[in-house]
Each structure stands twice: as structure tokens, then as C-alpha cells.
JSON list of C-alpha atoms in Angstrom, two decimals:
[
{"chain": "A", "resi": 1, "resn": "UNK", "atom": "CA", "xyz": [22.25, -24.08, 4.46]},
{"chain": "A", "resi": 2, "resn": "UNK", "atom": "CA", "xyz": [19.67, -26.54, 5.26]},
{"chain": "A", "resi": 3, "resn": "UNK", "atom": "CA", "xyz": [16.30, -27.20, 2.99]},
{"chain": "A", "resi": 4, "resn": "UNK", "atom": "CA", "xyz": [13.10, -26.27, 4.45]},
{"chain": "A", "resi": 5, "resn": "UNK", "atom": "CA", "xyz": [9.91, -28.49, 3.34]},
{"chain": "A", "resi": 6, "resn": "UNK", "atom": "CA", "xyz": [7.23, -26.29, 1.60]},
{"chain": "A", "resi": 7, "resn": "UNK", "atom": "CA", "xyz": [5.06, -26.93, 4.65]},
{"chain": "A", "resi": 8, "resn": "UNK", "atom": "CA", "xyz": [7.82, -25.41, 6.44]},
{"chain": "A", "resi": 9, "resn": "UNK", "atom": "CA", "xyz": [8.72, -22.81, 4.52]},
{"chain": "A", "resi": 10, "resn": "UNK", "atom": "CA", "xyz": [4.55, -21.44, 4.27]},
{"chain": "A", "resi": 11, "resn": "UNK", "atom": "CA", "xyz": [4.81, -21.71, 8.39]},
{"chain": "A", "resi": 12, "resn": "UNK", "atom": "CA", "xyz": [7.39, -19.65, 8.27]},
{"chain": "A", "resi": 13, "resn": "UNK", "atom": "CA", "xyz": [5.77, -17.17, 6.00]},
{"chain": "A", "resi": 14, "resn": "UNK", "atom": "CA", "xyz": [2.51, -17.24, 8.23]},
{"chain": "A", "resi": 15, "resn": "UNK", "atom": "CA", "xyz": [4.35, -16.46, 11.22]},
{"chain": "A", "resi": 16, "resn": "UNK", "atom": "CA", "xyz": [6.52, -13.30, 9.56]},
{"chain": "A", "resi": 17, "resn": "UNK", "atom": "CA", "xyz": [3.02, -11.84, 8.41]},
{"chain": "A", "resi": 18, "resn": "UNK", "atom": "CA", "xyz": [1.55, -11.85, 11.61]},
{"chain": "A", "resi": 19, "resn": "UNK", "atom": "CA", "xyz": [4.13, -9.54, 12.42]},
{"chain": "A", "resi": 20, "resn": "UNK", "atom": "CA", "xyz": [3.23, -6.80, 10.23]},
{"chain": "A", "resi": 21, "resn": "UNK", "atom": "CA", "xyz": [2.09, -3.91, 11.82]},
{"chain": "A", "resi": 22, "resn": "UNK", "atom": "CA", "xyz": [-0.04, -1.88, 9.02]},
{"chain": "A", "resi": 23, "resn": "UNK", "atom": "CA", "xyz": [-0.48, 2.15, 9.59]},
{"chain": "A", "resi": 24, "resn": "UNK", "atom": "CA", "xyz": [-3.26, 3.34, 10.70]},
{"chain": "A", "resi": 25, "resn": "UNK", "atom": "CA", "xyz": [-5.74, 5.91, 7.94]},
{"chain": "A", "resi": 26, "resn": "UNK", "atom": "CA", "xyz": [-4.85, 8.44, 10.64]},
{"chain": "A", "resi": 27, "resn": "UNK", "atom": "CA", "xyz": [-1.17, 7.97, 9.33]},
{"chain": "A", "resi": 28, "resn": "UNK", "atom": "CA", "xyz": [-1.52, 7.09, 6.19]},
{"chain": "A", "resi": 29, "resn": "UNK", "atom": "CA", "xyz": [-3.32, 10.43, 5.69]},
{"chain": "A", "resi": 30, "resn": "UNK", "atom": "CA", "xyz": [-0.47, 12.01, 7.73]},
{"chain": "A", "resi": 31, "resn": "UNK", "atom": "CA", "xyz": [2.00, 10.79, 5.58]},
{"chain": "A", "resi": 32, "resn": "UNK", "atom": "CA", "xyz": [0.48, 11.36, 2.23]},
{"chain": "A", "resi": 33, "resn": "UNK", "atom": "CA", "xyz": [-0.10, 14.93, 3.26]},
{"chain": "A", "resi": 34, "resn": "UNK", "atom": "CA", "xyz": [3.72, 15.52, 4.11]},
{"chain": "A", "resi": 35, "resn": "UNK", "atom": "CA", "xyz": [4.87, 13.69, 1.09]},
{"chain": "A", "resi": 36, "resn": "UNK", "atom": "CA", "xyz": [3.08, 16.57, -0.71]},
{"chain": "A", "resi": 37, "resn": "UNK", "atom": "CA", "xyz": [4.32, 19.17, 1.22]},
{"chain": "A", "resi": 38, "resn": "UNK", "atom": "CA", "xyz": [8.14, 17.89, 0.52]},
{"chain": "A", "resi": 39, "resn": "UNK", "atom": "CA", "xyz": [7.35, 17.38, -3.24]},
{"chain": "A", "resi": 40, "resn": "UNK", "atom": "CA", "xyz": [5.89, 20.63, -3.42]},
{"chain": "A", "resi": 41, "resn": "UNK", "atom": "CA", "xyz": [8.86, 22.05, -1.59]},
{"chain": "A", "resi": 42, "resn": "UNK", "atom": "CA", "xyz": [11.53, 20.27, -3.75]},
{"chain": "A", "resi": 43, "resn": "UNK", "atom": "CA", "xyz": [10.05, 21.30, -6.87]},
{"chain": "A", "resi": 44, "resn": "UNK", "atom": "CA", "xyz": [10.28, 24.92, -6.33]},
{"chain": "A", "resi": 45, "resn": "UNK", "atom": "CA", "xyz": [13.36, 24.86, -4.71]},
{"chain": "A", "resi": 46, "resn": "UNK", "atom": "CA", "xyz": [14.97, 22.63, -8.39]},
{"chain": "A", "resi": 47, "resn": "UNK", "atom": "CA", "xyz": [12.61, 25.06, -10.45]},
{"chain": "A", "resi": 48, "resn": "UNK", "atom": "CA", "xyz": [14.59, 27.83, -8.76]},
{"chain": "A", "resi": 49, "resn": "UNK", "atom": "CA", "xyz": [17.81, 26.21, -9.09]},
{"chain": "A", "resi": 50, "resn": "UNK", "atom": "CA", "xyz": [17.17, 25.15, -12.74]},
{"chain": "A", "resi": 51, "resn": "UNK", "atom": "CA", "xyz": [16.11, 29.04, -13.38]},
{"chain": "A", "resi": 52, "resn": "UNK", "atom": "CA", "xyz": [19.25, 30.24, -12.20]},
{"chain": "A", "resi": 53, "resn": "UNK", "atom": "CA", "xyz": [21.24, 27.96, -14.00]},
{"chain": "A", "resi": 54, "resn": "UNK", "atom": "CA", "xyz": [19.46, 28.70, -17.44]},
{"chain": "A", "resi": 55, "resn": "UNK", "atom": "CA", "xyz": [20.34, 32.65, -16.45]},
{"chain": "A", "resi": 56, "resn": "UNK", "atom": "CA", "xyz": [24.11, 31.61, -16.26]},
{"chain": "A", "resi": 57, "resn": "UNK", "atom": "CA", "xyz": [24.18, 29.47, -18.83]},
{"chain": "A", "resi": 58, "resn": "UNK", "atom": "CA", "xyz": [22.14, 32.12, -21.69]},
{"chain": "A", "resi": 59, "resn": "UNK", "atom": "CA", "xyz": [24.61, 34.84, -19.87]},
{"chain": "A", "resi": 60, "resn": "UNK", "atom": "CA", "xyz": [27.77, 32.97, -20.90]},
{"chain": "A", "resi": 61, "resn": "UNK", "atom": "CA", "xyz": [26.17, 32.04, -24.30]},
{"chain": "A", "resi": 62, "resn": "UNK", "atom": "CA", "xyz": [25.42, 35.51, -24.98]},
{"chain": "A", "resi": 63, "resn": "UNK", "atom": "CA", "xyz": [29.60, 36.39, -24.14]},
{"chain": "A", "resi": 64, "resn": "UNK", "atom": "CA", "xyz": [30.67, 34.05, -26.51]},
{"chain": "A", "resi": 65, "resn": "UNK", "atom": "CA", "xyz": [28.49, 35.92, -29.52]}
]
């Protein structure tokens, strides 16, 4: 692998950053707003999970009393 020089190397790093392409607050907001709607989702959906679970588990407990 050859050695780049550090002049080099910060060209390089110039050039790769003018190739970001950074979201718009249109999307951002966009984004945010259905990464809230998915956590919200998830959580009920594990809080239901986790609820029915617990039922199980207290219901075979309670069998072995």
C-alpha cells in the first residue's frame, strides 16, 4: 500500500467532504418525527409483549405452589 504525504492525505480529505450531501431541516424534521412514531410504536408493542410474558410466567409460578 503506498504512503500518502500529509499534504496528500488533507487533499484527499477536502475532496471526500465536498461530497457530503447534508439533509435538509425539512428532513431532518421528517425524520425525527418518524423516529418517534417507531419508538413510540415499539415500546407498546415490547410493553405488551413483556405484559404477557409476566402473565405466563406468575401463571406457572402460581402451579408450582
Amino acid at each position: 500500500m503506498a504512503k500518502t504525504s500529509p499534504a496528500e492525505f488533507i487533499n484527499q480529505v477536502r475532496a471526500e467532504a465536498r461530497k457530503i450531501v447534508w439533509p435538509t431541516s425539512r428532513e431532518t424534521v421528517q425524520t425525527t418525527i418518524m423516529v418517534i412514531i417507531m419508538m413510540t410504536i415499539l415500546s407498546l408493542f415490547f410493553f405488551g409483549v413483556d405484559t404477557v410474558f409476566n402473565a405466563i410466567v406468575s401463571w406457572l409460578t402460581s402451579l408450582a405452589r
